[in-house]
């Protein structure tokens, strides 16, 4: 149908039944379809007691069977309209008990645990219940275009499974009505409809949107006839207020379902919508959990190495495990790293920084930004993740030639004019170039990763600052603040079981005087490295300041600590290259068991060693 057609106020109904508009105050018929024009002005509740009760208590969702004018009819009362619209549909006896099979169908479909299986099973069940020649399930994509995901048909009919159709096939006003009214019957495409007569004053058109028998736009009737459809019945699939898809039944001859069966099928469609929504949410939850695990693995590795850009592009895993892409460029703190196939790091970064390029996700760069695409040959998709300041992560995808199969040739030569529906609906293949694979949910994965990465980099920086506060800047060893925290955090038992070794370089002042302070720093750094190399994994080496060092040995007796001290003094005594010469340095060490004032006690023991001539251990 045409997007500009006023389908709600079409002014006609289909001719298989009749419609009356009842004034609520007087009870008189003020509207009537032409085939019930004789009812205009009459008070319907006076026609029969059954009809009076139906008008008082009936509703659109629960039609009532009645006899009217010598005919068995189903009466549908629409409340909330002005006037109240009442429809009368002739009963179809042969379908009376078909609706009893809907409950069994719902029970069978409830066992489907995969969406693709559910689509096909739903189409098969509805075909069996309704007797239509063909039942198709449509799945609507985010941009509004649809895809036929199930096609149960008679064997001789042309297959449509997998074909796509443009969003314009079901215009906006029709989609809105499908959300409001969950089923639509078109009994005969050759039925021109019959007009609705009115006793009301004014030219305000009557809104027939809620009704069952609202006539069909000429454009849509042509569309149906071109598809070989003589009648259809459609069910809306709505999830959280969104039209997620439809189920369309089509027949090659006029075919109408009774309203009671249609209502039962609406319940079935609601169950299908709920089940598909549930399966999709479960699948999305699993996907998000998997993505979260991948993000966590990449971010955790940031704390193991100093260069985060290198970690993101050379680690295991990398950013390409977060978002599948041909390549990626990351700039952090001015350092640029890349991974995979990237035409030029500089070109990619210049492109995303350009003020005219404000997109965060693009899949058709050569089509929408041809000048920009020329700077990054072969690239069609970019996904940009800002990381704060000048930091950025860019995922790159190359162009991928794709083939899309449409429900009918979409070109103008398959239409009588620009506004006409397609003449043929045979499968038509379109080759699509200039596009990458769609980013889809990976765009959100990238955003989530960016949020996590920024938080991790902040935490890493804070941890490094905290480490620096506990680290000696000259040697990289722990400092006095670390020692204080370590000792304060020990339990009484841990404190009594440890041993402390206090070191002081013998005659360090003469080294500074003879060789300068730079040489003295070399000596201190070398001693620090040697001490760290000879201690056990459980020991902590601390530079207290100047030429004083200390080793904390947890759960260690005096004899074991003396061995550590002896190894340490031997390591220190190895020649240290200063001014191209090997400088021999000695140190004194004091060893004491844990307890109160253990550092002071160890310092005193060290001075006993120094007073005894130095270069030795004292306890």
Coordinates of C-alpha atoms in Angstrom, one line a residue:
X1 CA 0.0 0.0 0.0
X2 CA 1.1 3.6 -0.5
X3 CA 2.6 5.3 2.6
X4 CA 0.2 8.3 2.2
X5 CA -3.1 6.3 2.1
X6 CA -5.5 7.0 4.9
X7 CA -6.2 3.3 5.6
X8 CA -8.1 3.9 8.9
X9 CA -10.6 6.3 7.3
X10 CA -11.1 4.5 4.0
X11 CA -14.9 4.8 4.3
X12 CA -15.8 1.3 3.2
X13 CA -16.0 -2.2 4.6
X14 CA -15.5 -5.6 3.0
X15 CA -18.9 -7.0 1.8
X16 CA -18.9 -10.4 3.6
X17 CA -20.7 -8.8 6.6
X18 CA -22.2 -5.6 7.7
X19 CA -21.4 -2.8 10.1
X20 CA -23.6 -0.4 12.2
X21 CA -22.6 2.6 14.3
X22 CA -24.7 3.0 17.4
X23 CA -25.2 6.3 19.3
X24 CA -24.6 5.5 22.9
X25 CA -27.2 7.9 24.3
X26 CA -30.1 7.0 22.0
X27 CA -29.2 3.5 21.0
X28 CA -30.1 4.4 17.4
X29 CA -28.0 3.4 14.4
X30 CA -26.4 6.5 13.0
X31 CA -24.0 4.7 10.7
X32 CA -24.5 1.6 8.6
X33 CA -22.8 -0.1 5.7
X34 CA -24.8 0.1 2.5
X35 CA -25.9 -3.6 2.9
X36 CA -27.5 -2.7 6.2
X37 CA -28.7 0.8 5.3
X38 CA -32.2 -0.2 6.3
X39 CA -31.1 -0.2 10.0
X40 CA -30.3 3.5 10.0
X41 CA -32.3 5.4 12.6
X42 CA -33.5 2.2 14.3
X43 CA -32.8 1.3 17.9
X44 CA -31.0 -2.0 17.7
X45 CA -31.6 -3.1 21.2
X46 CA -35.3 -3.1 20.3
X47 CA -34.7 -5.7 17.6
X48 CA -34.2 -8.5 20.1
X49 CA -33.4 -9.2 23.7
X50 CA -30.2 -11.1 22.7
X51 CA -29.0 -8.1 20.8
X52 CA -29.7 -5.8 23.6
X53 CA -27.6 -7.9 26.0
X54 CA -24.8 -8.1 23.4
X55 CA -24.8 -4.3 23.0
X56 CA -24.6 -3.8 26.7
X57 CA -22.0 -6.4 27.5
X58 CA -20.2 -7.5 24.3
X59 CA -16.6 -6.6 23.4
X60 CA -14.3 -6.8 20.4
X61 CA -12.0 -9.3 22.1
X62 CA -14.9 -11.6 22.9
X63 CA -17.4 -11.8 20.0
X64 CA -20.9 -13.3 20.7
X65 CA -22.9 -15.6 18.5
X66 CA -26.5 -14.4 17.8
X67 CA -29.4 -14.6 15.3
X68 CA -30.2 -11.4 13.5
X69 CA -32.6 -10.8 10.7
X70 CA -32.9 -14.6 10.3
X71 CA -29.2 -15.1 10.0
X72 CA -26.6 -16.7 12.4
X73 CA -23.9 -14.0 13.0
X74 CA -20.9 -13.3 15.2
X75 CA -21.3 -9.9 16.7
X76 CA -18.2 -7.8 17.5
X77 CA -18.8 -4.7 19.7
X78 CA -16.1 -2.0 19.6
X79 CA -16.2 0.2 22.7
X80 CA -14.4 3.5 23.0
X81 CA -15.3 4.6 19.5
X82 CA -17.9 7.3 18.7
X83 CA -20.3 6.1 17.7
X84 CA -19.9 2.5 19.0
X85 CA -19.1 0.3 16.0
X86 CA -20.8 -3.0 15.8
X87 CA -19.9 -5.6 13.2
X88 CA -21.9 -8.6 12.1
X89 CA -20.1 -11.5 10.5
X90 CA -22.0 -14.5 9.0
X91 CA -21.2 -17.7 10.8
X92 CA -19.0 -20.3 8.9
X93 CA -20.3 -23.6 10.3
X94 CA -17.5 -25.8 8.9
X95 CA -14.9 -23.9 10.9
X96 CA -16.8 -23.9 14.2
X97 CA -14.5 -26.4 16.0
X98 CA -11.2 -25.6 14.3
X99 CA -10.3 -23.2 17.2
X100 CA -10.2 -26.2 19.6
X101 CA -7.0 -27.2 17.9
X102 CA -5.2 -24.0 18.9
X103 CA -4.5 -25.1 22.4
X104 CA -2.8 -28.3 21.2
X105 CA -0.8 -26.2 18.8
X106 CA 0.4 -23.9 21.6
X107 CA 1.4 -26.9 23.7
X108 CA 3.4 -28.4 20.8
X109 CA 5.2 -25.1 20.0
X110 CA 6.1 -24.6 23.6
X111 CA 8.7 -27.4 23.2
X112 CA 10.7 -25.5 20.5
X113 CA 14.1 -24.3 22.0
X114 CA 15.5 -22.8 18.8
X115 CA 14.1 -19.7 17.0
X116 CA 14.5 -21.1 13.5
X117 CA 12.7 -24.3 14.5
X118 CA 9.9 -22.3 16.1
X119 CA 9.2 -20.2 13.0
X120 CA 8.8 -23.2 10.8
X121 CA 6.7 -25.1 13.3
X122 CA 4.4 -22.1 13.8
X123 CA 3.8 -21.8 10.1
X124 CA 3.0 -25.5 9.8
X125 CA 0.6 -25.5 12.7
X126 CA -1.3 -22.4 11.4
X127 CA -1.5 -23.8 7.9
X128 CA -3.0 -27.0 9.3
X129 CA -5.5 -25.0 11.5
X130 CA -6.6 -22.5 8.7
X131 CA -6.4 -24.5 5.5
X132 CA -4.6 -21.6 3.6
X133 CA -2.4 -22.5 0.6
X134 CA 0.6 -20.7 2.1
X135 CA 1.7 -19.5 5.5
X136 CA 4.7 -17.3 5.8
X137 CA 6.5 -15.9 8.8
X138 CA 8.2 -12.5 8.5
X139 CA 11.0 -11.3 10.7
X140 CA 11.5 -7.5 10.7
X141 CA 15.1 -6.2 10.9
X142 CA 16.1 -3.1 12.7
X143 CA 15.9 -0.9 9.6
X144 CA 12.3 -2.1 8.9
X145 CA 13.0 -4.5 6.0
X146 CA 11.6 -8.0 6.4
X147 CA 12.8 -11.5 5.7
X148 CA 10.7 -14.6 5.1
X149 CA 11.9 -17.0 7.8
X150 CA 9.3 -19.7 7.3
X151 CA 7.3 -20.7 4.1
X152 CA 4.8 -23.5 4.4
X153 CA 3.1 -23.9 1.1
X154 CA 1.4 -26.2 -1.3
X155 CA 4.1 -28.2 -3.3
X156 CA 3.4 -26.5 -6.7
X157 CA 3.8 -23.0 -5.3
X158 CA 6.9 -20.9 -5.9
X159 CA 9.1 -20.9 -2.8
X160 CA 9.8 -17.6 -1.0
X161 CA 11.8 -18.9 2.0
X162 CA 14.8 -16.6 2.8
X163 CA 13.7 -13.8 0.5
X164 CA 13.7 -10.2 1.8
X165 CA 11.3 -7.4 1.1
X166 CA 11.7 -3.6 1.6
X167 CA 10.2 -1.7 4.6
X168 CA 8.0 0.2 2.2
X169 CA 6.0 -3.0 1.5
X170 CA 4.4 -2.4 4.9
X171 CA 4.3 1.3 5.4
X172 CA 4.5 3.1 8.8
X173 CA 0.8 3.7 9.2
X174 CA 0.1 0.0 8.5
X175 CA 2.7 -1.1 11.0
X176 CA 1.1 1.1 13.7
X177 CA -2.3 -0.4 13.0
X178 CA -0.8 -4.0 13.2
X179 CA 0.4 -3.2 16.7
X180 CA -3.0 -1.8 17.7
X181 CA -5.0 -4.6 16.0
X182 CA -3.4 -8.0 16.1
X183 CA -5.1 -9.6 13.1
X184 CA -6.3 -8.6 9.7
X185 CA -8.5 -10.5 7.3
X186 CA -8.9 -9.8 3.6
X187 CA -11.5 -12.2 2.3
X188 CA -11.5 -11.5 -1.4
X189 CA -9.1 -9.3 -3.5
X190 CA -11.9 -8.9 -6.1
X191 CA -14.2 -7.3 -3.5
X192 CA -14.3 -3.5 -4.0
X193 CA -16.0 -3.1 -0.7
X194 CA -19.2 -1.3 0.2
X195 CA -19.5 2.3 1.5
X196 CA -20.6 3.3 5.0
X197 CA -23.7 5.5 5.1
X198 CA -24.1 8.1 7.9
X199 CA -26.8 10.2 9.6
X200 CA -24.1 12.2 11.4
X201 CA -23.6 15.8 10.5
X202 CA -20.2 17.1 9.5
X203 CA -17.5 15.7 7.2
X204 CA -15.4 14.1 9.9
X205 CA -14.4 10.6 8.5
X206 CA -15.1 7.6 10.6
X207 CA -12.1 5.8 12.0
X208 CA -12.5 2.1 10.9
X209 CA -9.1 1.2 12.2
X210 CA -10.3 -1.1 15.0
X211 CA -12.8 -3.0 12.8
X212 CA -12.5 -6.4 11.3
X213 CA -14.1 -5.7 8.0
X214 CA -12.3 -2.4 7.1
X215 CA -11.9 -2.4 3.4
X216 CA -8.6 -2.7 1.7
X217 CA -6.6 0.0 -0.1
X218 CA -6.6 -0.4 -4.0
X219 CA -2.8 -0.3 -3.9
X220 CA -2.7 -3.3 -1.6
X221 CA -5.3 -5.2 -3.5
X222 CA -3.1 -4.8 -6.6
X223 CA -0.1 -5.9 -4.6
X224 CA -2.0 -9.1 -3.5
X225 CA -3.3 -9.9 -6.9
X226 CA 0.2 -9.6 -8.4
X227 CA 1.4 -12.1 -5.8
X228 CA -1.4 -14.5 -6.9
X229 CA -3.3 -14.0 -3.6
X230 CA -7.1 -14.0 -3.7
X231 CA -7.4 -13.8 0.1
X232 CA -5.1 -13.4 3.2
X233 CA -5.1 -13.5 6.9
X234 CA -2.3 -11.8 8.9
X235 CA -1.3 -12.0 12.5
X236 CA 0.9 -9.5 14.3
X237 CA 3.9 -10.6 16.3
X238 CA 4.5 -7.9 18.9
X239 CA 7.1 -7.9 21.6
X240 CA 7.4 -5.1 24.2
X241 CA 5.3 -2.9 22.0
X242 CA 7.4 -3.4 18.9
X243 CA 6.2 -5.1 15.7
X244 CA 8.9 -7.8 15.5
X245 CA 7.3 -9.8 12.7
X246 CA 4.1 -11.1 11.2
X247 CA 2.5 -14.4 10.1
X248 CA 0.7 -14.1 6.8
X249 CA -1.7 -16.7 5.4
X250 CA -2.5 -16.6 1.7
X251 CA -5.0 -18.5 -0.5
X252 CA -5.4 -18.6 -4.3
X253 CA -9.2 -18.3 -3.9
X254 CA -11.5 -16.4 -1.5
X255 CA -11.1 -17.9 1.9
X256 CA -12.4 -16.4 5.2
X257 CA -11.9 -17.6 8.8
X258 CA -14.6 -17.0 11.4
X259 CA -13.8 -14.3 14.0
X260 CA -13.8 -16.8 16.9
X261 CA -11.0 -18.8 15.2
X262 CA -9.2 -15.5 14.5
X263 CA -9.3 -14.6 18.1
X264 CA -7.9 -18.0 19.1
X265 CA -5.1 -17.5 16.5
X266 CA -4.3 -14.1 18.0
X267 CA -3.7 -15.9 21.3
X268 CA -1.4 -18.3 19.5
X269 CA 0.4 -15.4 17.8
X270 CA 0.9 -13.8 21.2
X271 CA 2.4 -17.0 22.6
X272 CA 4.7 -17.2 19.6
X273 CA 5.8 -13.6 20.1
X274 CA 6.5 -14.2 23.7
X275 CA 8.4 -17.4 23.0
X276 CA 10.6 -15.8 20.3
X277 CA 11.2 -12.8 22.6
X278 CA 12.3 -15.2 25.3
X279 CA 14.6 -17.2 23.1
X280 CA 16.2 -14.0 21.8
X281 CA 16.7 -12.6 25.3
X282 CA 18.3 -15.8 26.4
X283 CA 20.5 -15.8 23.3
X284 CA 21.5 -12.2 23.9
X285 CA 22.2 -12.8 27.5
X286 CA 24.5 -15.7 26.6
X287 CA 26.2 -13.6 24.0
X288 CA 26.7 -10.7 26.5
X289 CA 28.2 -13.1 29.0
X290 CA 30.6 -14.5 26.4
X291 CA 31.5 -11.0 25.4
X292 CA 32.0 -10.0 29.0
X293 CA 34.4 -12.9 29.5
X294 CA 36.4 -11.9 26.5
X295 CA 36.5 -8.3 27.7
X296 CA 37.6 -9.4 31.1
X297 CA 40.4 -11.6 29.7
X298 CA 41.8 -8.7 27.7
X299 CA 41.5 -6.1 30.4
X300 CA 43.1 -8.5 33.0
X301 CA 46.2 -8.8 30.9
X302 CA 46.7 -5.0 31.1
X303 CA 48.0 -5.3 34.7
X304 CA 50.7 -7.8 33.7
X305 CA 52.6 -5.6 31.2
X306 CA 53.6 -1.9 31.2
X307 CA 52.4 -0.9 27.7
X308 CA 48.6 -1.2 27.4
X309 CA 48.6 -0.5 23.6
X310 CA 51.0 -3.4 23.1
X311 CA 48.9 -5.7 25.3
X312 CA 45.7 -4.9 23.3
X313 CA 47.4 -5.7 20.0
X314 CA 49.9 -8.4 20.7
X315 CA 48.5 -10.3 23.7
X316 CA 46.4 -13.4 23.9
X317 CA 43.6 -12.4 23.6
X318 CA 43.6 -9.1 21.7
X319 CA 41.0 -6.5 20.8
X320 CA 40.1 -8.5 17.7
X321 CA 38.7 -11.2 20.1
X322 CA 36.3 -8.5 21.4
X323 CA 35.1 -7.3 18.0
X324 CA 35.7 -9.5 14.9
X325 CA 37.4 -7.2 12.4
X326 CA 40.1 -7.2 9.8
X327 CA 42.3 -4.9 11.8
X328 CA 42.4 -2.3 14.6
X329 CA 44.3 0.8 15.5
X330 CA 44.7 2.0 19.1
X331 CA 46.3 5.2 20.3
X332 CA 47.0 5.5 24.1
X333 CA 49.0 8.3 25.6
X334 CA 50.4 9.2 22.1
X335 CA 51.7 5.7 21.4
X336 CA 50.1 4.1 18.4
X337 CA 49.7 0.3 17.9
X338 CA 47.9 -1.8 15.3
X339 CA 46.9 -5.3 14.6
X340 CA 45.6 -7.2 11.6
X341 CA 45.1 -5.6 8.1
X342 CA 45.2 -1.8 8.5
X343 CA 46.0 0.2 5.3
X344 CA 47.7 3.0 7.3
X345 CA 47.6 3.8 11.0
X346 CA 48.1 7.5 10.3
X347 CA 45.3 7.6 7.6
X348 CA 42.8 5.8 9.8
X349 CA 43.5 8.2 12.8
X350 CA 43.4 11.3 10.6
X351 CA 40.1 10.1 9.1
X352 CA 38.3 9.6 12.5
X353 CA 39.6 12.9 13.8
X354 CA 38.3 14.9 10.8
X355 CA 35.5 17.3 11.9
X356 CA 33.3 16.2 9.0
X357 CA 33.5 12.6 10.1
X358 CA 31.4 12.4 13.3
X359 CA 30.2 8.8 12.8
X360 CA 31.0 6.2 15.5
X361 CA 30.0 3.2 13.3
X362 CA 29.9 3.1 9.5
X363 CA 29.5 0.1 7.2
X364 CA 29.4 1.8 3.8
X365 CA 32.3 4.2 3.8
X366 CA 32.9 4.2 0.0
X367 CA 29.2 4.9 -0.6
X368 CA 28.5 7.6 2.1
X369 CA 32.0 9.1 2.3
X370 CA 33.8 8.4 -1.0
X371 CA 36.5 11.1 -0.4
X372 CA 37.3 9.7 3.0
X373 CA 37.3 6.2 1.7
X374 CA 40.0 7.1 -0.8
X375 CA 42.4 7.7 2.0
X376 CA 41.9 4.2 3.4
X377 CA 41.7 1.9 0.3
X378 CA 39.7 -1.2 0.7
X379 CA 38.1 -0.2 4.0
X380 CA 34.3 0.0 4.1
X381 CA 33.6 -0.4 7.8
X382 CA 34.9 1.7 10.8
X383 CA 33.9 1.4 14.4
X384 CA 35.3 4.2 16.5
X385 CA 35.6 3.9 20.3
X386 CA 36.7 7.1 22.1
X387 CA 38.8 6.4 25.1
X388 CA 39.2 10.0 26.5
X389 CA 41.5 12.9 25.6
X390 CA 43.2 11.9 22.4
X391 CA 43.0 8.2 23.0
X392 CA 41.0 6.1 20.6
X393 CA 40.4 2.6 19.4
X394 CA 39.3 2.1 15.8
X395 CA 38.2 -1.3 14.3
X396 CA 38.5 -1.7 10.6
X397 CA 36.6 -3.9 8.2
X398 CA 37.2 -4.4 4.5
X399 CA 34.6 -4.3 1.8
X400 CA 32.7 -7.6 1.4
X401 CA 30.7 -8.2 -1.8
X402 CA 27.3 -9.5 -0.8
X403 CA 24.3 -11.0 -2.6
X404 CA 20.8 -10.2 -1.3
X405 CA 17.8 -12.2 -2.5
X406 CA 14.6 -10.0 -2.7
X407 CA 11.0 -10.9 -3.0
X408 CA 10.6 -9.5 -6.5
X409 CA 12.8 -7.3 -8.6
X410 CA 13.2 -4.0 -6.8
X411 CA 14.0 -2.0 -9.9
X412 CA 11.6 0.5 -11.5
X413 CA 11.0 -1.7 -14.6
X414 CA 9.1 -4.2 -12.4
X415 CA 6.4 -1.5 -11.7
X416 CA 3.8 0.2 -13.8
X417 CA 4.9 3.5 -12.3
X418 CA 6.8 4.8 -9.3
X419 CA 3.9 4.3 -6.9
X420 CA 2.7 1.0 -8.2
X421 CA 3.4 -2.3 -6.5
X422 CA 5.8 -4.8 -8.1
X423 CA 4.4 -6.8 -10.9
X424 CA 6.5 -9.9 -10.3
X425 CA 7.5 -11.4 -6.9
X426 CA 9.9 -14.0 -8.2
X427 CA 13.2 -14.1 -6.4
X428 CA 15.6 -11.4 -7.5
X429 CA 19.3 -11.3 -6.6
X430 CA 21.0 -8.0 -6.0
X431 CA 24.8 -7.7 -5.7
X432 CA 25.8 -5.2 -3.0
X433 CA 29.2 -3.6 -3.0
X434 CA 30.9 -0.8 -1.0
X435 CA 29.9 -2.3 2.3
X436 CA 31.5 -4.3 5.1
X437 CA 29.8 -6.9 7.2
X438 CA 27.4 -5.1 9.6
X439 CA 28.7 -4.3 13.0
X440 CA 25.4 -5.3 14.6
X441 CA 25.7 -6.1 18.3
X442 CA 29.5 -5.8 18.1
X443 CA 29.0 -2.0 18.1
X444 CA 27.7 -2.3 21.7
X445 CA 30.4 -4.7 22.6
X446 CA 33.0 -2.2 21.5
X447 CA 31.3 0.6 23.6
X448 CA 31.2 -1.7 26.6
X449 CA 34.8 -2.6 26.1
X450 CA 35.7 1.1 25.8
X451 CA 34.0 1.8 29.2
X452 CA 35.8 -1.2 30.8
X453 CA 39.2 -0.2 29.2
X454 CA 38.9 3.4 30.5
X455 CA 38.1 2.2 34.0
X456 CA 41.0 -0.4 33.9
X457 CA 43.5 2.2 32.7
X458 CA 42.5 4.6 35.5
X459 CA 42.8 1.7 38.0
X460 CA 46.2 0.8 36.6
X461 CA 47.4 4.3 36.8
X462 CA 46.2 4.6 40.4
X463 CA 47.8 1.2 41.3
X464 CA 51.1 2.4 39.7
X465 CA 50.9 5.6 41.8
X466 CA 50.2 3.5 44.9
X467 CA 53.2 1.3 44.1
X468 CA 55.4 4.3 43.6
X469 CA 54.4 5.5 47.1
X470 CA 55.8 2.2 48.4
X471 CA 58.8 2.0 46.1
X472 CA 62.3 3.5 46.3
X473 CA 62.7 5.7 43.2
X474 CA 66.5 5.0 42.8
X475 CA 66.6 1.2 43.1
X476 CA 63.0 0.1 42.5
X477 CA 63.0 -1.8 45.9
X478 CA 60.4 -1.4 48.5
X479 CA 60.8 1.7 50.7
X480 CA 60.5 2.5 54.4
X481 CA 56.7 3.1 54.1
X482 CA 56.3 -0.4 52.7
X483 CA 58.3 -1.8 55.6
X484 CA 56.1 0.0 58.1
X485 CA 52.9 -1.3 56.4
X486 CA 54.3 -4.8 56.2
X487 CA 55.3 -5.0 59.9
X488 CA 52.1 -3.3 61.1
X489 CA 50.0 -5.9 59.1
X490 CA 51.7 -8.9 60.7
X491 CA 50.0 -10.9 63.4
X492 CA 51.8 -11.5 66.7
X493 CA 52.7 -15.1 65.6
X494 CA 54.0 -13.9 62.2
X495 CA 56.0 -11.2 63.9
X496 CA 57.7 -13.5 66.3
X497 CA 58.5 -16.1 63.6
X498 CA 60.2 -13.7 61.2
X499 CA 63.9 -12.7 61.1
X500 CA 65.3 -9.3 59.9
X501 CA 68.7 -8.7 58.3
X502 CA 70.0 -5.1 58.4
X503 CA 72.8 -4.1 55.8
X504 CA 75.0 -1.0 55.7
X505 CA 77.6 -0.4 53.1
X506 CA 81.0 0.0 54.7
X507 CA 82.7 3.4 54.2
X508 CA 80.1 4.5 51.5
X509 CA 81.1 8.1 51.9
X510 CA 84.6 7.5 50.5
X511 CA 82.9 6.1 47.3
X512 CA 81.0 9.3 46.8
X513 CA 84.0 11.4 47.6
X514 CA 86.3 9.5 45.3
X515 CA 84.0 8.8 42.4
X516 CA 81.1 11.2 42.7
X517 CA 77.4 10.8 43.6
X518 CA 76.5 9.3 40.1
X519 CA 78.9 6.5 40.8
X520 CA 77.5 6.1 44.3
X521 CA 74.0 5.7 42.7
X522 CA 75.4 3.0 40.4
X523 CA 76.7 1.1 43.4
X524 CA 73.4 1.4 45.3
X525 CA 71.4 0.2 42.3
X526 CA 73.8 -2.7 41.8
X527 CA 73.6 -3.7 45.4
X528 CA 69.8 -3.6 45.2
X529 CA 69.8 -5.9 42.2
X530 CA 72.2 -8.3 43.8
X531 CA 70.2 -8.5 47.0
X532 CA 67.0 -9.1 45.1
X533 CA 68.7 -11.9 43.2
X534 CA 69.8 -13.9 46.2
X535 CA 66.8 -13.8 48.5
X536 CA 64.0 -16.3 48.6
X537 CA 60.7 -15.7 46.9
X538 CA 59.0 -15.1 50.3
X539 CA 61.6 -12.5 51.4
X540 CA 61.1 -8.8 51.0
X541 CA 64.1 -6.5 50.2
X542 CA 63.8 -2.9 51.4
X543 CA 66.0 0.2 50.9
X544 CA 65.6 2.2 54.1
X545 CA 67.5 5.2 52.7
X546 CA 71.1 6.2 52.0
X547 CA 73.3 3.1 52.0
X548 CA 71.0 1.1 54.3
X549 CA 69.1 -2.0 53.2
X550 CA 67.0 -4.5 55.0
X551 CA 65.6 -8.0 54.3
X552 CA 62.5 -9.3 56.0
X553 CA 62.5 -13.2 56.1
X554 CA 59.1 -14.5 57.2
X555 CA 58.9 -17.8 59.2
X556 CA 62.7 -18.1 59.3
X557 CA 65.1 -19.0 62.1
X558 CA 68.4 -17.2 62.9
X559 CA 70.5 -19.9 61.2
X560 CA 68.6 -19.7 57.9
X561 CA 68.7 -15.9 58.0
X562 CA 72.5 -16.0 58.6
X563 CA 72.8 -18.1 55.4
X564 CA 70.8 -15.5 53.5
X565 CA 73.0 -12.7 54.9
X566 CA 76.2 -14.5 54.0
X567 CA 75.0 -15.0 50.4
X568 CA 74.1 -11.4 50.3
X569 CA 77.5 -10.1 51.5
X570 CA 79.2 -12.4 49.0
X571 CA 77.1 -11.0 46.2
X572 CA 77.8 -7.4 47.2
X573 CA 81.5 -8.1 47.3
X574 CA 81.7 -9.0 43.7
X575 CA 83.4 -6.2 41.7
X576 CA 81.1 -3.3 40.6
X577 CA 82.1 -1.5 37.4
X578 CA 82.6 2.2 38.1
X579 CA 84.5 4.5 35.8
X580 CA 85.6 1.5 33.7
X581 CA 87.1 -0.1 36.8
X582 CA 86.0 -2.9 39.1
X583 CA 85.2 -1.4 42.5
X584 CA 85.2 -3.7 45.5
X585 CA 82.5 -2.9 48.0
X586 CA 81.9 -4.4 51.4
X587 CA 78.9 -4.3 53.7
X588 CA 78.1 -5.2 57.3
X589 CA 74.9 -7.1 58.3
X590 CA 73.0 -7.6 61.5
X591 CA 70.5 -10.5 62.0
X592 CA 67.9 -10.6 64.7
X593 CA 64.8 -12.6 65.3
X594 CA 61.4 -10.9 65.3
X595 CA 59.8 -9.1 68.2
X596 CA 59.3 -5.5 69.4
X597 CA 61.7 -2.9 67.9
X598 CA 63.1 -5.5 65.5
X599 CA 64.5 -2.9 63.1
X600 CA 66.3 -1.0 65.9
X601 CA 67.7 -4.3 67.2
X602 CA 68.9 -5.3 63.7
X603 CA 70.5 -1.9 63.3
X604 CA 72.4 -2.5 66.6
X605 CA 73.5 -5.9 65.4
X606 CA 74.8 -4.5 62.2
X607 CA 76.9 -1.9 64.0
X608 CA 78.4 -4.7 66.1
X609 CA 79.5 -6.3 62.8
X610 CA 80.9 -2.9 61.5
X611 CA 82.8 -2.3 64.8
X612 CA 84.3 -5.8 64.5
X613 CA 85.9 -4.8 61.3
X614 CA 83.0 -4.8 58.8
X615 CA 82.3 -7.1 55.9
X616 CA 80.7 -9.7 58.2
X617 CA 77.4 -10.8 59.9
X618 CA 76.5 -10.2 63.5
X619 CA 73.6 -11.6 65.5

